[in-house]
mmCIF file of N, CA and C in Angstrom:
data_model
loop_
_atom_site.group_PDB
_atom_site.id
_atom_site.type_symbol
_atom_site.label_atom_id
_atom_site.label_comp_id
_atom_site.label_asym_id
_atom_site.label_seq_id
_atom_site.Cartn_x
_atom_site.Cartn_y
_atom_site.Cartn_z
ATOM 1 N N MET A 18 0.817 -1.200 0.000
ATOM 2 C CA MET A 18 0.000 0.000 0.000
ATOM 3 C C MET A 18 0.862 1.265 0.000
ATOM 4 N N VAL A 19 1.868 1.295 0.879
ATOM 5 C CA VAL A 19 2.750 2.464 0.956
ATOM 6 C C VAL A 19 3.550 2.603 -0.332
ATOM 7 N N ARG A 20 3.995 1.488 -0.867
ATOM 8 C CA ARG A 20 4.766 1.533 -2.113
ATOM 9 C C ARG A 20 3.928 2.097 -3.257
ATOM 10 N N ARG A 21 2.661 1.735 -3.294
ATOM 11 C CA ARG A 21 1.780 2.263 -4.336
ATOM 12 C C ARG A 21 1.553 3.757 -4.165
ATOM 13 N N LEU A 22 1.421 4.209 -2.920
ATOM 14 C CA LEU A 22 1.237 5.634 -2.659
ATOM 15 C C LEU A 22 2.472 6.423 -3.099
ATOM 16 N N VAL A 23 3.646 5.915 -2.761
ATOM 17 C CA VAL A 23 4.892 6.568 -3.176
ATOM 18 C C VAL A 23 4.984 6.585 -4.702
ATOM 19 N N ALA A 24 4.606 5.479 -5.330
ATOM 20 C CA ALA A 24 4.642 5.403 -6.791
ATOM 21 C C ALA A 24 3.737 6.457 -7.420
ATOM 22 N N VAL A 25 2.525 6.608 -6.895
ATOM 23 C CA VAL A 25 1.586 7.591 -7.440
ATOM 24 C C VAL A 25 2.119 9.010 -7.227
ATOM 25 N N LEU A 26 2.677 9.277 -6.058
ATOM 26 C CA LEU A 26 3.218 10.606 -5.779
ATOM 27 C C LEU A 26 4.378 10.939 -6.718
ATOM 28 N N LEU A 27 5.285 10.003 -6.910
ATOM 29 C CA LEU A 27 6.408 10.234 -7.821
ATOM 30 C C LEU A 27 5.924 10.432 -9.255
ATOM 31 N N LEU A 28 5.005 9.596 -9.672
ATOM 32 C CA LEU A 28 4.482 9.688 -11.028
ATOM 33 C C LEU A 28 3.780 11.025 -11.251
ATOM 34 N N ALA A 29 2.922 11.413 -10.321
ATOM 35 C CA ALA A 29 2.185 12.672 -10.471
ATOM 36 C C ALA A 29 3.119 13.881 -10.427
ATOM 37 N N ASP A 30 4.019 13.905 -9.450
ATOM 38 C CA ASP A 30 4.939 15.028 -9.333
ATOM 39 C C ASP A 30 5.817 15.143 -10.577
ATOM 40 N N GLY A 31 6.308 14.021 -11.051
ATOM 41 C CA GLY A 31 7.148 14.042 -12.247
ATOM 42 C C GLY A 31 6.406 14.517 -13.480
ATOM 43 N N LEU A 32 5.200 13.993 -13.699
ATOM 44 C CA LEU A 32 4.436 14.396 -14.887
ATOM 45 C C LEU A 32 4.036 15.865 -14.838
ATOM 46 N N ILE A 33 3.605 16.323 -13.668
ATOM 47 C CA ILE A 33 3.208 17.733 -13.562
ATOM 48 C C ILE A 33 4.412 18.633 -13.794
ATOM 49 N N THR A 34 5.576 18.261 -13.259
ATOM 50 C CA THR A 34 6.767 19.074 -13.447
ATOM 51 C C THR A 34 7.223 19.072 -14.911
ATOM 52 N N VAL A 35 7.093 17.928 -15.580
ATOM 53 C CA VAL A 35 7.442 17.879 -17.003
ATOM 54 C C VAL A 35 6.557 18.833 -17.802
ATOM 55 N N VAL A 36 5.271 18.843 -17.504
ATOM 56 C CA VAL A 36 4.327 19.663 -18.264
ATOM 57 C C VAL A 36 4.402 21.137 -17.865
ATOM 58 N N TRP A 37 4.390 21.404 -16.563
ATOM 59 C CA TRP A 37 4.307 22.777 -16.059
ATOM 60 C C TRP A 37 5.683 23.421 -15.910
ATOM 61 N N GLY A 38 6.721 22.624 -15.696
ATOM 62 C CA GLY A 38 8.086 23.136 -15.574
ATOM 63 C C GLY A 38 8.340 23.856 -14.260
ATOM 64 N N PRO A 39 9.200 24.860 -14.272
ATOM 65 C CA PRO A 39 9.566 25.572 -13.053
ATOM 66 C C PRO A 39 8.381 26.252 -12.366
ATOM 67 N N GLY A 40 7.347 26.561 -13.114
ATOM 68 C CA GLY A 40 6.164 27.174 -12.519
ATOM 69 C C GLY A 40 5.546 26.291 -11.444
ATOM 70 N N PHE A 41 5.591 24.986 -11.662
ATOM 71 C CA PHE A 41 5.050 24.066 -10.662
ATOM 72 C C PHE A 41 5.880 24.115 -9.381
ATOM 73 N N LEU A 42 7.191 24.199 -9.519
ATOM 74 C CA LEU A 42 8.038 24.266 -8.320
ATOM 75 C C LEU A 42 7.808 25.572 -7.565
ATOM 76 N N ARG A 43 7.606 26.654 -8.302
ATOM 77 C CA ARG A 43 7.305 27.927 -7.635
ATOM 78 C C ARG A 43 5.964 27.857 -6.912
ATOM 79 N N TRP A 44 4.972 27.233 -7.531
ATOM 80 C CA TRP A 44 3.669 27.056 -6.889
ATOM 81 C C TRP A 44 3.800 26.153 -5.662
ATOM 82 N N GLN A 45 4.538 25.074 -5.828
ATOM 83 C CA GLN A 45 4.742 24.114 -4.743
ATOM 84 C C GLN A 45 5.441 24.765 -3.554
ATOM 85 N N ARG A 46 6.343 25.675 -3.829
ATOM 86 C CA ARG A 46 7.124 26.332 -2.779
ATOM 87 C C ARG A 46 6.230 27.066 -1.793
ATOM 88 N N ARG A 47 5.105 27.596 -2.282
ATOM 89 C CA ARG A 47 4.180 28.317 -1.399
ATOM 90 C C ARG A 47 3.487 27.403 -0.403
ATOM 91 N N TRP A 48 3.385 26.120 -0.716
ATOM 92 C CA TRP A 48 2.622 25.191 0.118
ATOM 93 C C TRP A 48 3.489 24.257 0.945
ATOM 94 N N MET A 49 4.764 24.161 0.658
ATOM 95 C CA MET A 49 5.638 23.238 1.370
ATOM 96 C C MET A 49 6.111 23.838 2.698
ATOM 97 N N PRO A 50 6.453 22.974 3.642
ATOM 98 C CA PRO A 50 6.990 23.489 4.908
ATOM 99 C C PRO A 50 8.340 24.172 4.693
ATOM 100 N N ALA A 51 8.721 25.013 5.635
ATOM 101 C CA ALA A 51 9.939 25.824 5.505
ATOM 102 C C ALA A 51 11.188 24.957 5.332
ATOM 103 N N TRP A 52 11.236 23.795 5.947
ATOM 104 C CA TRP A 52 12.434 22.961 5.863
ATOM 105 C C TRP A 52 12.636 22.389 4.456
ATOM 106 N N TYR A 53 11.564 22.343 3.626
ATOM 107 C CA TYR A 53 11.662 21.775 2.282
ATOM 108 C C TYR A 53 11.927 22.831 1.207
ATOM 109 N N ARG A 54 11.695 24.078 1.519
ATOM 110 C CA ARG A 54 11.858 25.143 0.519
ATOM 111 C C ARG A 54 13.268 25.245 -0.054
ATOM 112 N N PRO A 55 14.332 25.051 0.741
ATOM 113 C CA PRO A 55 15.678 25.095 0.139
ATOM 114 C C PRO A 55 15.885 24.049 -0.963
ATOM 115 N N VAL A 56 15.222 22.904 -0.839
ATOM 116 C CA VAL A 56 15.316 21.879 -1.892
ATOM 117 C C VAL A 56 14.711 22.421 -3.184
ATOM 118 N N LEU A 57 13.528 23.018 -3.072
ATOM 119 C CA LEU A 57 12.885 23.584 -4.260
ATOM 120 C C LEU A 57 13.697 24.743 -4.832
ATOM 121 N N ASP A 58 14.267 25.571 -3.961
ATOM 122 C CA ASP A 58 15.113 26.666 -4.434
ATOM 123 C C ASP A 58 16.300 26.128 -5.228
ATOM 124 N N GLY A 59 16.889 25.049 -4.740
ATOM 125 C CA GLY A 59 18.007 24.433 -5.453
ATOM 126 C C GLY A 59 17.592 23.905 -6.814
ATOM 127 N N LEU A 60 16.426 23.265 -6.869
ATOM 128 C CA LEU A 60 15.939 22.743 -8.146
ATOM 129 C C LEU A 60 15.606 23.869 -9.126
ATOM 130 N N LEU A 61 15.164 24.998 -8.616
ATOM 131 C CA LEU A 61 14.838 26.122 -9.495
ATOM 132 C C LEU A 61 16.076 26.754 -10.124
ATOM 133 N N ARG A 62 17.239 26.454 -9.591
ATOM 134 C CA ARG A 62 18.489 26.962 -10.188
ATOM 135 C C ARG A 62 18.959 26.101 -11.363
ATOM 136 N N TRP A 63 18.392 24.925 -11.523
ATOM 137 C CA TRP A 63 18.766 24.042 -12.623
ATOM 138 C C TRP A 63 18.281 24.623 -13.944
ATOM 139 N N PRO A 64 18.987 24.346 -15.035
ATOM 140 C CA PRO A 64 18.454 24.720 -16.353
ATOM 141 C C PRO A 64 17.115 23.995 -16.582
ATOM 142 N N GLU A 65 16.212 24.647 -17.276
ATOM 143 C CA GLU A 65 14.871 24.080 -17.433
ATOM 144 C C GLU A 65 14.888 22.709 -18.106
ATOM 145 N N TRP A 66 15.731 22.514 -19.101
ATOM 146 C CA TRP A 66 15.775 21.223 -19.782
ATOM 147 C C TRP A 66 16.208 20.111 -18.827
ATOM 148 N N LEU A 67 17.134 20.424 -17.925
ATOM 149 C CA LEU A 67 17.606 19.422 -16.977
ATOM 150 C C LEU A 67 16.530 19.125 -15.926
ATOM 151 N N LEU A 68 15.823 20.153 -15.512
ATOM 152 C CA LEU A 68 14.719 19.980 -14.568
ATOM 153 C C LEU A 68 13.648 19.074 -15.170
ATOM 154 N N ARG A 69 13.285 19.328 -16.403
ATOM 155 C CA ARG A 69 12.250 18.510 -17.051
ATOM 156 C C ARG A 69 12.735 17.079 -17.301
ATOM 157 N N LEU A 70 14.000 16.920 -17.628
ATOM 158 C CA LEU A 70 14.551 15.582 -17.809
ATOM 159 C C LEU A 70 14.525 14.810 -16.489
ATOM 160 N N GLY A 71 14.945 15.466 -15.413
ATOM 161 C CA GLY A 71 14.895 14.833 -14.098
ATOM 162 C C GLY A 71 13.476 14.472 -13.695
ATOM 163 N N ALA A 72 12.535 15.345 -14.032
ATOM 164 C CA ALA A 72 11.134 15.073 -13.717
ATOM 165 C C ALA A 72 10.615 13.879 -14.526
ATOM 166 N N ALA A 73 11.050 13.773 -15.765
ATOM 167 C CA ALA A 73 10.650 12.618 -16.581
ATOM 168 C C ALA A 73 11.208 11.328 -15.986
ATOM 169 N N LEU A 74 12.433 11.378 -15.501
ATOM 170 C CA LEU A 74 13.014 10.203 -14.851
ATOM 171 C C LEU A 74 12.265 9.867 -13.557
ATOM 172 N N GLU A 75 11.860 10.896 -12.820
ATOM 173 C CA GLU A 75 11.071 10.691 -11.607
ATOM 174 C C GLU A 75 9.733 10.018 -11.942
ATOM 175 N N ALA A 76 9.070 10.487 -12.991
ATOM 176 C CA ALA A 76 7.809 9.882 -13.410
ATOM 177 C C ALA A 76 8.030 8.435 -13.848
ATOM 178 N N GLY A 77 9.114 8.189 -14.546
ATOM 179 C CA GLY A 77 9.444 6.818 -14.953
ATOM 180 C C GLY A 77 9.678 5.910 -13.758
ATOM 181 N N LEU A 78 10.339 6.422 -12.743
ATOM 182 C CA LEU A 78 10.552 5.644 -11.517
ATOM 183 C C LEU A 78 9.218 5.348 -10.848
ATOM 184 N N GLY A 79 8.327 6.343 -10.803
ATOM 185 C CA GLY A 79 7.004 6.122 -10.233
ATOM 186 C C GLY A 79 6.230 5.063 -10.983
ATOM 187 N N TRP A 80 6.302 5.117 -12.313
ATOM 188 C CA TRP A 80 5.626 4.103 -13.129
ATOM 189 C C TRP A 80 6.206 2.726 -12.860
ATOM 190 N N TRP A 81 7.519 2.617 -12.785
ATOM 191 C CA TRP A 81 8.182 1.343 -12.530
ATOM 192 C C TRP A 81 7.781 0.785 -11.161
ATOM 193 N N LEU A 82 7.756 1.643 -10.145
ATOM 194 C CA LEU A 82 7.341 1.189 -8.807
ATOM 195 C C LEU A 82 5.889 0.731 -8.811
ATOM 196 N N TRP A 83 5.033 1.434 -9.541
ATOM 197 C CA TRP A 83 3.627 1.052 -9.619
ATOM 198 C C TRP A 83 3.490 -0.336 -10.244
ATOM 199 N N LYS A 84 4.168 -0.552 -11.364
ATOM 200 C CA LYS A 84 4.084 -1.848 -12.039
ATOM 201 C C LYS A 84 4.680 -2.969 -11.191
ATOM 202 N N ARG A 85 5.722 -2.660 -10.465
ATOM 203 C CA ARG A 85 6.399 -3.668 -9.657
ATOM 204 C C ARG A 85 5.587 -4.049 -8.415
ATOM 205 N N SER A 86 4.761 -3.135 -7.915
ATOM 206 C CA SER A 86 4.021 -3.402 -6.689
ATOM 207 C C SER A 86 2.675 -4.081 -6.966
ATOM 208 N N ALA A 87 2.372 -4.338 -8.216
ATOM 209 C CA ALA A 87 1.070 -4.943 -8.558
ATOM 210 C C ALA A 87 0.972 -6.381 -8.113
#
């Protein structure tokens, strides 16, 4: 159950970031706790193509975890 939840979260976060790009991280920054904001700030310094590539890999990992936990 937990593995499936993590898989869905990774898949959703990755896909939304691929589509929305840095705008999603800026939106997310407003809702995350203060201890997590430096992580988002660091990701916002990445070139956009690298951010989207990383997000695609994150979505792929989520998909793989989902299929593996079935």
